[in-house]
PDB file of C-alpha atoms in Angstrom:
ATOM      1  CA  UNK Z  25     -23.771 -44.739 -38.077  1.00 47.00           C
ATOM      2  CA  UNK Z  26     -22.145 -41.425 -38.361  1.00 48.00           C
ATOM      3  CA  UNK Z  27     -24.000 -38.038 -37.936  1.00 49.00           C
ATOM      4  CA  UNK Z  28     -23.448 -37.427 -41.675  1.00 48.00           C
ATOM      5  CA  UNK Z  29     -24.342 -40.446 -42.686  1.00 51.00           C
ATOM      6  CA  UNK Z  30     -27.536 -40.191 -40.577  1.00 51.00           C
ATOM      7  CA  UNK Z  31     -28.261 -36.476 -42.014  1.00 48.00           C
ATOM      8  CA  UNK Z  32     -28.146 -38.011 -45.448  1.00 48.00           C
ATOM      9  CA  UNK Z  33     -30.913 -40.332 -45.033  1.00 51.00           C
ATOM     10  CA  UNK Z  34     -33.138 -37.628 -43.414  1.00 53.00           C
ATOM     11  CA  UNK Z  35     -32.521 -34.900 -45.172  1.00 54.00           C
ATOM     12  CA  UNK Z  36     -32.596 -34.177 -48.868  1.00 63.00           C
ATOM     13  CA  UNK Z  37     -29.818 -33.369 -50.652  1.00 57.00           C
ATOM     14  CA  UNK Z  38     -30.173 -29.469 -51.541  1.00 69.00           C
ATOM     15  CA  UNK Z  39     -30.733 -29.075 -47.676  1.00 69.00           C
ATOM     16  CA  UNK Z  40     -27.911 -31.139 -47.026  1.00 66.00           C
ATOM     17  CA  UNK Z  41     -25.918 -28.757 -49.094  1.00 69.00           C
ATOM     18  CA  UNK Z  42     -26.898 -25.396 -47.445  1.00 72.00           C
ATOM     19  CA  UNK Z  43     -26.343 -27.221 -44.125  1.00 65.00           C
ATOM     20  CA  UNK Z  44     -22.480 -28.354 -45.188  1.00 66.00           C
ATOM     21  CA  UNK Z  45     -22.062 -24.198 -46.480  1.00 72.00           C
ATOM     22  CA  UNK Z  46     -23.394 -22.945 -43.342  1.00 73.00           C
ATOM     23  CA  UNK Z  47     -20.811 -25.070 -41.300  1.00 70.00           C
ATOM     24  CA  UNK Z  48     -18.195 -23.754 -43.830  1.00 73.00           C
ATOM     25  CA  UNK Z  49     -19.580 -20.356 -43.106  1.00 74.00           C
ATOM     26  CA  UNK Z  50     -19.266 -21.062 -39.574  1.00 70.00           C
ATOM     27  CA  UNK Z  51     -15.315 -22.335 -39.989  1.00 69.00           C
ATOM     28  CA  UNK Z  52     -14.633 -19.193 -41.718  1.00 75.00           C
ATOM     29  CA  UNK Z  53     -16.016 -17.014 -39.285  1.00 72.00           C
ATOM     30  CA  UNK Z  54     -14.214 -18.703 -36.267  1.00 70.00           C
ATOM     31  CA  UNK Z  55     -11.073 -18.617 -38.351  1.00 71.00           C
ATOM     32  CA  UNK Z  56     -11.362 -14.570 -38.674  1.00 75.00           C
ATOM     33  CA  UNK Z  57     -11.953 -14.237 -35.075  1.00 68.00           C
ATOM     34  CA  UNK Z  58      -9.016 -16.596 -34.112  1.00 68.00           C
ATOM     35  CA  UNK Z  59      -6.750 -14.258 -36.365  1.00 71.00           C
ATOM     36  CA  UNK Z  60      -8.443 -10.717 -35.280  1.00 70.00           C
ATOM     37  CA  UNK Z  61      -7.641 -11.800 -31.415  1.00 62.00           C
ATOM     38  CA  UNK Z  62      -3.930 -12.806 -32.816  1.00 66.00           C
ATOM     39  CA  UNK Z  63      -3.968  -9.150 -34.419  1.00 65.00           C
ATOM     40  CA  UNK Z  64      -5.437  -7.695 -31.086  1.00 60.00           C
ATOM     41  CA  UNK Z  65      -3.355  -9.134 -28.656  1.00 59.00           C
ATOM     42  CA  UNK Z  66      -0.176  -8.362 -30.392  1.00 64.00           C
ATOM     43  CA  UNK Z  67      -1.229  -4.634 -30.567  1.00 59.00           C
ATOM     44  CA  UNK Z  68      -2.178  -4.842 -26.927  1.00 56.00           C
ATOM     45  CA  UNK Z  69       1.373  -6.133 -26.224  1.00 61.00           C
ATOM     46  CA  UNK Z  70       2.808  -3.115 -28.673  1.00 59.00           C
ATOM     47  CA  UNK Z  71       0.800  -0.229 -27.016  1.00 58.00           C
ATOM     48  CA  UNK Z  72       1.911  -1.352 -23.651  1.00 59.00           C
ATOM     49  CA  UNK Z  73       5.628  -1.790 -24.517  1.00 62.00           C
ATOM     50  CA  UNK Z  74       5.581   1.898 -26.142  1.00 61.00           C
ATOM     51  CA  UNK Z  75       4.210   2.946 -23.065  1.00 62.00           C
ATOM     52  CA  UNK Z  76       6.882   1.337 -20.562  1.00 66.00           C
ATOM     53  CA  UNK Z  77       9.384   2.417 -22.722  1.00 67.00           C
ATOM     54  CA  UNK Z  78       8.484   5.765 -22.555  1.00 65.00           C
ATOM     55  CA  UNK Z  79       8.046   5.276 -18.844  1.00 70.00           C
ATOM     56  CA  UNK Z  80      11.892   4.069 -18.296  1.00 75.00           C
ATOM     57  CA  UNK Z  81      13.285   6.507 -20.400  1.00 76.00           C
ATOM     58  CA  UNK Z  82      12.248   9.362 -17.231  1.00 77.00           C
ATOM     59  CA  UNK Z  83      14.184   7.988 -14.343  1.00 79.00           C
ATOM     60  CA  UNK Z  84      16.862   6.832 -16.598  1.00 81.00           C
ATOM     61  CA  UNK Z  85      17.307  10.475 -18.271  1.00 83.00           C
ATOM     62  CA  UNK Z  86      17.461  11.812 -14.632  1.00 83.00           C
ATOM     63  CA  UNK Z  87      20.049   9.357 -13.408  1.00 83.00           C
ATOM     64  CA  UNK Z  88      22.450   9.870 -16.782  1.00 84.00           C
ATOM     65  CA  UNK Z  89      21.677  13.796 -16.534  1.00 85.00           C
ATOM     66  CA  UNK Z  90      22.198  14.333 -12.788  1.00 83.00           C
ATOM     67  CA  UNK Z  91      25.679  12.224 -13.004  1.00 83.00           C
ATOM     68  CA  UNK Z  92      26.903  14.199 -15.179  1.00 84.00           C
ATOM     69  CA  UNK Z  93      26.312  17.301 -13.240  1.00 86.00           C
ATOM     70  CA  UNK Z  94      28.305  15.477 -10.757  1.00 82.00           C
ATOM     71  CA  UNK Z  95      31.659  16.143 -12.941  1.00 83.00           C
ATOM     72  CA  UNK Z  96      31.666  19.689 -12.107  1.00 83.00           C
ATOM     73  CA  UNK Z  97      34.332  19.614  -9.205  1.00 83.00           C
ATOM     74  CA  UNK Z  98      33.203  23.450  -8.956  1.00 84.00           C
ATOM     75  CA  UNK Z  99      29.748  22.036  -7.944  1.00 84.00           C
ATOM     76  CA  UNK Z 100      28.709  23.304  -4.160  1.00 87.00           C
ATOM     77  CA  UNK Z 101      28.529  20.519  -1.444  1.00 84.00           C
ATOM     78  CA  UNK Z 102      24.534  21.423  -1.036  1.00 86.00           C
ATOM     79  CA  UNK Z 103      23.945  20.658  -4.776  1.00 85.00           C
ATOM     80  CA  UNK Z 104      25.778  17.637  -4.952  1.00 84.00           C
ATOM     81  CA  UNK Z 105      23.804  16.258  -2.121  1.00 85.00           C
ATOM     82  CA  UNK Z 106      21.012  17.159  -3.910  1.00 85.00           C
ATOM     83  CA  UNK Z 107      21.772  15.400  -7.466  1.00 84.00           C
ATOM     84  CA  UNK Z 108      22.966  12.594  -5.563  1.00 85.00           C
ATOM     85  CA  UNK Z 109      19.411  12.723  -4.115  1.00 82.00           C
ATOM     86  CA  UNK Z 110      17.636  12.700  -7.588  1.00 80.00           C
ATOM     87  CA  UNK Z 111      19.801   9.772  -8.585  1.00 83.00           C
ATOM     88  CA  UNK Z 112      18.838   7.570  -5.405  1.00 82.00           C
ATOM     89  CA  UNK Z 113      15.455   8.283  -5.851  1.00 79.00           C
ATOM     90  CA  UNK Z 114      15.201   7.819  -9.761  1.00 80.00           C
ATOM     91  CA  UNK Z 115      17.449   4.461  -9.265  1.00 82.00           C
ATOM     92  CA  UNK Z 116      14.388   3.199  -6.887  1.00 80.00           C
ATOM     93  CA  UNK Z 117      12.109   4.164  -9.348  1.00 78.00           C
ATOM     94  CA  UNK Z 118      13.595   2.406 -11.638  1.00 80.00           C
ATOM     95  CA  UNK Z 119      14.310  -0.258  -9.953  1.00 79.00           C
ATOM     96  CA  UNK Z 120      10.618  -0.935  -8.947  1.00 80.00           C
ATOM     97  CA  UNK Z 121       9.700  -0.521 -12.710  1.00 80.00           C
ATOM     98  CA  UNK Z 122      11.895  -3.399 -13.802  1.00 81.00           C
ATOM     99  CA  UNK Z 123      10.435  -5.328 -10.719  1.00 84.00           C
ATOM    100  CA  UNK Z 124       6.615  -4.563 -11.372  1.00 83.00           C
ATOM    101  CA  UNK Z 125       7.512  -5.441 -15.517  1.00 80.00           C
ATOM    102  CA  UNK Z 126       9.092  -8.903 -14.480  1.00 84.00           C
ATOM    103  CA  UNK Z 127       5.763  -9.686 -11.906  1.00 87.00           C
ATOM    104  CA  UNK Z 128       3.559  -8.402 -14.418  1.00 84.00           C
ATOM    105  CA  UNK Z 129       4.789 -10.805 -16.975  1.00 82.00           C
ATOM    106  CA  UNK Z 130       4.722 -13.689 -14.672  1.00 87.00           C
ATOM    107  CA  UNK Z 131       1.107 -13.246 -13.817  1.00 88.00           C
ATOM    108  CA  UNK Z 132       0.216 -12.892 -17.463  1.00 82.00           C
ATOM    109  CA  UNK Z 133       2.162 -16.093 -18.015  1.00 84.00           C
ATOM    110  CA  UNK Z 134       0.470 -17.966 -15.280  1.00 88.00           C
ATOM    111  CA  UNK Z 135       3.663 -18.367 -13.139  1.00 89.00           C
ATOM    112  CA  UNK Z 136       3.639 -16.313 -10.343  1.00 90.00           C
ATOM    113  CA  UNK Z 137       2.751 -18.383  -7.141  1.00 91.00           C
ATOM    114  CA  UNK Z 138       0.932 -16.411  -3.883  1.00 92.00           C
ATOM    115  CA  UNK Z 139       2.481 -17.920  -1.173  1.00 93.00           C
ATOM    116  CA  UNK Z 140       0.481 -17.738   1.855  1.00 91.00           C
ATOM    117  CA  UNK Z 141       1.773 -17.913   5.548  1.00 91.00           C
ATOM    118  CA  UNK Z 142       0.597 -16.487   8.785  1.00 91.00           C
ATOM    119  CA  UNK Z 143       1.143 -12.747   9.027  1.00 92.00           C
ATOM    120  CA  UNK Z 144       0.547 -10.434  11.686  1.00 93.00           C
ATOM    121  CA  UNK Z 145      -1.268  -7.660   9.647  1.00 93.00           C
ATOM    122  CA  UNK Z 146      -1.007  -5.152  12.273  1.00 95.00           C
ATOM    123  CA  UNK Z 147       2.604  -4.908  12.394  1.00 95.00           C
ATOM    124  CA  UNK Z 148       3.025  -5.374   8.755  1.00 96.00           C
ATOM    125  CA  UNK Z 149       0.955  -2.412   8.384  1.00 96.00           C
ATOM    126  CA  UNK Z 150       2.812  -0.460  10.864  1.00 96.00           C
ATOM    127  CA  UNK Z 151       6.178  -1.305   9.044  1.00 96.00           C
ATOM    128  CA  UNK Z 152       4.501   0.259   5.785  1.00 96.00           C
ATOM    129  CA  UNK Z 153       3.211   3.368   7.709  1.00 96.00           C
ATOM    130  CA  UNK Z 154       6.648   3.701   9.072  1.00 95.00           C
ATOM    131  CA  UNK Z 155       8.672   3.462   5.498  1.00 92.00           C
ATOM    132  CA  UNK Z 156       6.174   5.875   4.191  1.00 92.00           C
ATOM    133  CA  UNK Z 157       6.589   8.382   7.049  1.00 91.00           C
ATOM    134  CA  UNK Z 158      10.714   8.472   7.024  1.00 89.00           C
ATOM    135  CA  UNK Z 159      10.635   8.925   3.197  1.00 84.00           C
ATOM    136  CA  UNK Z 160       8.037  11.615   3.335  1.00 85.00           C
ATOM    137  CA  UNK Z 161       9.782  13.897   6.041  1.00 82.00           C
ATOM    138  CA  UNK Z 162      13.326  12.864   3.716  1.00 78.00           C
ATOM    139  CA  UNK Z 163      11.095  14.271   0.554  1.00 76.00           C
ATOM    140  CA  UNK Z 164      10.177  17.468   2.199  1.00 77.00           C
ATOM    141  CA  UNK Z 165       6.368  16.542   1.753  1.00 79.00           C
ATOM    142  CA  UNK Z 166       5.363  16.996   5.359  1.00 81.00           C
ATOM    143  CA  UNK Z 167       2.623  19.203   4.354  1.00 85.00           C
ATOM    144  CA  UNK Z 168       1.016  15.923   3.504  1.00 89.00           C
ATOM    145  CA  UNK Z 169      -0.341  13.941   7.076  1.00 91.00           C
ATOM    146  CA  UNK Z 170      -0.221  10.214   7.136  1.00 93.00           C
ATOM    147  CA  UNK Z 171      -2.927   8.338   9.240  1.00 94.00           C
ATOM    148  CA  UNK Z 172      -2.926   4.494   9.871  1.00 95.00           C
ATOM    149  CA  UNK Z 173      -6.324   3.028  10.913  1.00 94.00           C
ATOM    150  CA  UNK Z 174      -6.558  -0.779  12.521  1.00 93.00           C
ATOM    151  CA  UNK Z 175      -9.627  -2.033  13.378  1.00 91.00           C
ATOM    152  CA  UNK Z 176      -8.157  -4.660  15.276  1.00 90.00           C
ATOM    153  CA  UNK Z 177      -6.052  -3.353  18.210  1.00 87.00           C
ATOM    154  CA  UNK Z 178      -4.144  -6.646  18.948  1.00 88.00           C
ATOM    155  CA  UNK Z 179      -0.606  -6.459  17.854  1.00 87.00           C
ATOM    156  CA  UNK Z 180      -0.698 -10.272  17.679  1.00 88.00           C
ATOM    157  CA  UNK Z 181      -4.036 -10.329  15.224  1.00 88.00           C
ATOM    158  CA  UNK Z 182      -3.232 -13.025  12.391  1.00 88.00           C
ATOM    159  CA  UNK Z 183      -4.366 -13.897   9.635  1.00 88.00           C
ATOM    160  CA  UNK Z 184      -3.273 -16.369   6.574  1.00 89.00           C
ATOM    161  CA  UNK Z 185      -2.279 -14.475   3.425  1.00 91.00           C
ATOM    162  CA  UNK Z 186       1.002 -13.537   1.574  1.00 94.00           C
ATOM    163  CA  UNK Z 187       2.467 -11.040   3.573  1.00 95.00           C
ATOM    164  CA  UNK Z 188       5.006  -9.806   0.604  1.00 95.00           C
ATOM    165  CA  UNK Z 189       2.287  -9.597  -2.053  1.00 95.00           C
ATOM    166  CA  UNK Z 190       0.159  -7.910   0.119  1.00 96.00           C
ATOM    167  CA  UNK Z 191       2.938  -5.447   0.835  1.00 95.00           C
ATOM    168  CA  UNK Z 192       3.371  -4.635  -2.627  1.00 94.00           C
ATOM    169  CA  UNK Z 193      -0.093  -3.618  -3.681  1.00 95.00           C
ATOM    170  CA  UNK Z 194      -0.825  -1.345  -0.582  1.00 96.00           C
ATOM    171  CA  UNK Z 195       2.752   0.075  -1.084  1.00 94.00           C
ATOM    172  CA  UNK Z 196       1.865   0.680  -5.119  1.00 92.00           C
ATOM    173  CA  UNK Z 197      -1.340   2.384  -3.624  1.00 93.00           C
ATOM    174  CA  UNK Z 198       0.028   4.977  -1.223  1.00 93.00           C
ATOM    175  CA  UNK Z 199       2.720   5.613  -3.552  1.00 89.00           C
ATOM    176  CA  UNK Z 200       0.030   6.605  -6.076  1.00 86.00           C
ATOM    177  CA  UNK Z 201      -1.732   8.995  -3.420  1.00 87.00           C
ATOM    178  CA  UNK Z 202       1.253  10.698  -2.789  1.00 87.00           C
ATOM    179  CA  UNK Z 203       2.333  10.901  -6.389  1.00 82.00           C
ATOM    180  CA  UNK Z 204      -1.206  12.916  -6.999  1.00 83.00           C
ATOM    181  CA  UNK Z 205      -1.538  14.681  -3.360  1.00 80.00           C
ATOM    182  CA  UNK Z 206      -0.445  18.095  -2.701  1.00 78.00           C
ATOM    183  CA  UNK Z 207      -1.184  18.587   0.706  1.00 82.00           C
ATOM    184  CA  UNK Z 208      -4.235  17.271   3.318  1.00 87.00           C
ATOM    185  CA  UNK Z 209      -4.408  13.757   4.722  1.00 90.00           C
ATOM    186  CA  UNK Z 210      -3.512  10.174   3.035  1.00 92.00           C
ATOM    187  CA  UNK Z 211      -5.218   7.373   5.361  1.00 94.00           C
ATOM    188  CA  UNK Z 212      -5.073   3.874   5.149  1.00 96.00           C
ATOM    189  CA  UNK Z 213      -6.144   0.657   6.958  1.00 96.00           C
ATOM    190  CA  UNK Z 214      -8.413  -2.546   6.861  1.00 95.00           C
ATOM    191  CA  UNK Z 215     -11.799  -3.133   8.354  1.00 91.00           C
ATOM    192  CA  UNK Z 216     -12.902  -6.771   8.492  1.00 88.00           C
ATOM    193  CA  UNK Z 217     -16.478  -7.998   6.912  1.00 76.00           C
ATOM    194  CA  UNK Z 218     -17.085 -11.001   9.510  1.00 65.00           C
ATOM    195  CA  UNK Z 219     -20.350 -12.545   7.628  1.00 60.00           C
ATOM    196  CA  UNK Z 220     -18.413 -13.060   4.416  1.00 61.00           C
ATOM    197  CA  UNK Z 221     -14.967 -13.701   6.004  1.00 81.00           C
ATOM    198  CA  UNK Z 222     -13.332 -10.709   3.700  1.00 87.00           C
ATOM    199  CA  UNK Z 223     -10.952  -8.273   4.819  1.00 92.00           C
ATOM    200  CA  UNK Z 224     -11.164  -4.996   2.947  1.00 94.00           C
ATOM    201  CA  UNK Z 225      -7.987  -2.713   3.032  1.00 96.00           C
ATOM    202  CA  UNK Z 226      -8.132   0.923   2.108  1.00 95.00           C
ATOM    203  CA  UNK Z 227      -6.356   3.819   1.045  1.00 94.00           C
ATOM    204  CA  UNK Z 228      -7.611   7.394   1.410  1.00 91.00           C
ATOM    205  CA  UNK Z 229      -6.237  10.767  -0.244  1.00 89.00           C
ATOM    206  CA  UNK Z 230      -8.230  14.404  -0.100  1.00 86.00           C
ATOM    207  CA  UNK Z 231      -6.616  15.256  -3.232  1.00 77.00           C
ATOM    208  CA  UNK Z 232      -8.888  16.716  -6.016  1.00 74.00           C
ATOM    209  CA  UNK Z 233      -9.870  13.913  -7.587  1.00 70.00           C
ATOM    210  CA  UNK Z 234      -7.546  13.457 -10.472  1.00 72.00           C
ATOM    211  CA  UNK Z 235      -5.996  10.444  -9.239  1.00 78.00           C
ATOM    212  CA  UNK Z 236      -9.780   8.722  -9.419  1.00 77.00           C
ATOM    213  CA  UNK Z 237     -10.944   9.697 -12.561  1.00 80.00           C
ATOM    214  CA  UNK Z 238      -7.402   8.531 -14.130  1.00 80.00           C
ATOM    215  CA  UNK Z 239      -7.356   5.259 -12.366  1.00 80.00           C
ATOM    216  CA  UNK Z 240     -10.789   4.520 -12.934  1.00 78.00           C
ATOM    217  CA  UNK Z 241      -9.637   5.014 -16.669  1.00 78.00           C
ATOM    218  CA  UNK Z 242      -7.221   2.269 -16.282  1.00 77.00           C
ATOM    219  CA  UNK Z 243      -9.117  -0.195 -14.344  1.00 81.00           C
ATOM    220  CA  UNK Z 244     -11.896  -0.504 -16.942  1.00 77.00           C
ATOM    221  CA  UNK Z 245      -9.342  -1.315 -19.442  1.00 72.00           C
ATOM    222  CA  UNK Z 246      -7.987  -3.701 -17.910  1.00 74.00           C
ATOM    223  CA  UNK Z 247     -11.822  -5.369 -17.040  1.00 71.00           C
ATOM    224  CA  UNK Z 248     -11.642  -5.554 -20.698  1.00 66.00           C
ATOM    225  CA  UNK Z 249      -8.428  -6.658 -21.525  1.00 61.00           C
ATOM    226  CA  UNK Z 250      -7.907  -2.962 -23.422  1.00 57.00           C
ATOM    227  CA  UNK Z 251      -4.201  -2.272 -22.624  1.00 51.00           C
ATOM    228  CA  UNK Z 252      -3.267  -0.464 -25.695  1.00 46.00           C
ATOM    229  CA  UNK Z 253      -5.149   2.897 -24.554  1.00 45.00           C
ATOM    230  CA  UNK Z 254      -3.686   2.636 -21.257  1.00 48.00           C
ATOM    231  CA  UNK Z 255      -1.520   5.217 -20.756  1.00 50.00           C
ATOM    232  CA  UNK Z 256       0.801   4.890 -17.971  1.00 49.00           C
ATOM    233  CA  UNK Z 257       1.402   8.216 -16.260  1.00 51.00           C
ATOM    234  CA  UNK Z 258       3.940   8.473 -13.766  1.00 49.00           C
ATOM    235  CA  UNK Z 259       4.027   4.703 -12.935  1.00 59.00           C
ATOM    236  CA  UNK Z 260       0.514   4.633 -12.486  1.00 68.00           C
ATOM    237  CA  UNK Z 261      -0.505   2.285 -14.755  1.00 76.00           C
ATOM    238  CA  UNK Z 262       2.183  -0.360 -14.182  1.00 81.00           C
ATOM    239  CA  UNK Z 263       1.205   0.065 -10.057  1.00 85.00           C
ATOM    240  CA  UNK Z 264      -2.106  -0.894 -11.082  1.00 87.00           C
ATOM    241  CA  UNK Z 265      -1.984  -3.454 -13.794  1.00 87.00           C
ATOM    242  CA  UNK Z 266       0.180  -5.556 -11.158  1.00 89.00           C
ATOM    243  CA  UNK Z 267      -2.010  -4.469  -8.164  1.00 92.00           C
ATOM    244  CA  UNK Z 268      -4.901  -6.158  -9.813  1.00 91.00           C
ATOM    245  CA  UNK Z 269      -3.259  -9.136 -10.836  1.00 92.00           C
ATOM    246  CA  UNK Z 270      -1.829  -9.848  -7.677  1.00 94.00           C
ATOM    247  CA  UNK Z 271      -5.104  -9.139  -5.980  1.00 95.00           C
ATOM    248  CA  UNK Z 272      -7.125 -11.219  -8.536  1.00 93.00           C
ATOM    249  CA  UNK Z 273      -5.071 -14.290  -7.779  1.00 94.00           C
ATOM    250  CA  UNK Z 274      -5.536 -13.850  -3.907  1.00 93.00           C
ATOM    251  CA  UNK Z 275      -8.860 -14.317  -4.986  1.00 92.00           C
ATOM    252  CA  UNK Z 276     -10.243 -10.713  -4.280  1.00 93.00           C
ATOM    253  CA  UNK Z 277     -10.986  -7.454  -6.350  1.00 93.00           C
ATOM    254  CA  UNK Z 278      -9.944  -3.976  -6.416  1.00 93.00           C
ATOM    255  CA  UNK Z 279     -12.173  -0.459  -6.926  1.00 92.00           C
ATOM    256  CA  UNK Z 280     -11.598   3.353  -6.355  1.00 88.00           C
ATOM    257  CA  UNK Z 281     -14.681   5.574  -5.670  1.00 87.00           C
ATOM    258  CA  UNK Z 282     -14.571   9.004  -4.205  1.00 82.00           C
ATOM    259  CA  UNK Z 283     -14.643  10.037  -0.650  1.00 80.00           C
ATOM    260  CA  UNK Z 284     -16.249  13.294   1.527  1.00 75.00           C
ATOM    261  CA  UNK Z 285     -12.711  15.319   0.574  1.00 74.00           C
ATOM    262  CA  UNK Z 286     -13.481  14.518  -2.906  1.00 79.00           C
ATOM    263  CA  UNK Z 287     -10.364  12.794  -3.332  1.00 83.00           C
ATOM    264  CA  UNK Z 288      -9.471   9.739  -4.083  1.00 87.00           C
ATOM    265  CA  UNK Z 289     -10.348   6.160  -2.062  1.00 90.00           C
ATOM    266  CA  UNK Z 290      -8.682   2.762  -3.060  1.00 92.00           C
ATOM    267  CA  UNK Z 291     -10.540  -0.554  -1.764  1.00 93.00           C
ATOM    268  CA  UNK Z 292      -9.593  -4.205  -2.440  1.00 95.00           C
ATOM    269  CA  UNK Z 293     -11.137  -7.026  -0.500  1.00 93.00           C
ATOM    270  CA  UNK Z 294     -10.129 -10.186   0.023  1.00 92.00           C
ATOM    271  CA  UNK Z 295     -10.736 -13.149   1.690  1.00 88.00           C
ATOM    272  CA  UNK Z 296      -9.084 -14.435   4.926  1.00 79.00           C
ATOM    273  CA  UNK Z 297      -8.822 -16.951   7.241  1.00 75.00           C
ATOM    274  CA  UNK Z 298      -8.148 -16.196  10.933  1.00 70.00           C
ATOM    275  CA  UNK Z 299      -4.895 -18.104  12.646  1.00 70.00           C
ATOM    276  CA  UNK Z 300      -5.772 -17.439  15.937  1.00 60.00           C
ATOM    277  CA  UNK Z 301      -9.470 -16.151  17.549  1.00 51.00           C
ATOM    278  CA  UNK Z 302      -9.706 -13.344  19.975  1.00 49.00           C
ATOM    279  CA  UNK Z 303     -12.446 -12.471  22.289  1.00 45.00           C
ATOM    280  CA  UNK Z 304     -15.017  -9.625  21.348  1.00 43.00           C
ATOM    281  CA  UNK Z 305     -13.178  -6.777  23.346  1.00 43.00           C
ATOM    282  CA  UNK Z 306     -10.046  -6.743  20.594  1.00 46.00           C
ATOM    283  CA  UNK Z 307     -12.207  -6.284  17.776  1.00 42.00           C
ATOM    284  CA  UNK Z 308     -13.105  -1.938  18.294  1.00 39.00           C
ATOM    285  CA  UNK Z 309     -13.355  -0.659  15.244  1.00 37.00           C
ATOM    286  CA  UNK Z 310     -10.451   2.326  14.418  1.00 35.00           C
ATOM    287  CA  UNK Z 311      -9.505   1.852  17.865  1.00 33.00           C
ATOM    288  CA  UNK Z 312      -5.946   1.812  16.859  1.00 37.00           C
ATOM    289  CA  UNK Z 313      -4.601   4.838  15.292  1.00 37.00           C
ATOM    290  CA  UNK Z 314      -1.638   6.009  14.334  1.00 41.00           C
ATOM    291  CA  UNK Z 315      -1.157   9.783  13.410  1.00 39.00           C
ATOM    292  CA  UNK Z 316       1.681  12.030  12.151  1.00 37.00           C
ATOM    293  CA  UNK Z 317       1.137  15.799  10.803  1.00 35.00           C
TER     294      UNK Z 317
END
């Protein structure tokens, strides 16, 4: 016997009509919610693409502008070199943005894959450190000191993770700190949470906390799936969107807080698996430290 037939036997006709009316009302309400969700999704995509297109135009205009200036045959050699550096930096920025947009699209489509493998985590962070240090000198930002803190001093310390995606996230966070820090120190590294089998990476800066406030808004909007009100300044929103998506796929979480210097501290925690166990004497907090002023 069907549910409706059973209800016919147990409910008076008027009560049955009221019940059917309630069901129809629920169906209409659900249809409205689906339609509102579809419209909201379209608005989010439109707002996000609008922010992206604006961000793309900035390096593109720089490339076109400085390229046209290079046509001047009377241009001094030092100016020519300066303009070429601007073109190179803007081209790299544009390429990184396109790569980030592709990855974000893959994440939203559920197609970005995490490929864990054995990773010498200390070597990965040292490579990032040296690359940023070279760029720091090249771009004339020697007034910003770069500091690397490694909790484990053994360079052969192996964990099981995706080194490419981890590099991508840390590079994004460091780039944001350099973009917003006028002077002082930028510090990054990791610490182990043995009881929870998690590794926490951090990026600290001694800026004015502007990056912290902007990033909090972006991360909160991402948590609420609100991309429409998310302003992408200097690639900040794009980098954080990508980083949060990657960290989530890796089973982790990211947050931002204030530090003792009134600057910004980004932290993200990931589950990890140690490939090779080490003696207790290898786990000395912050024993391995690299610093160049």
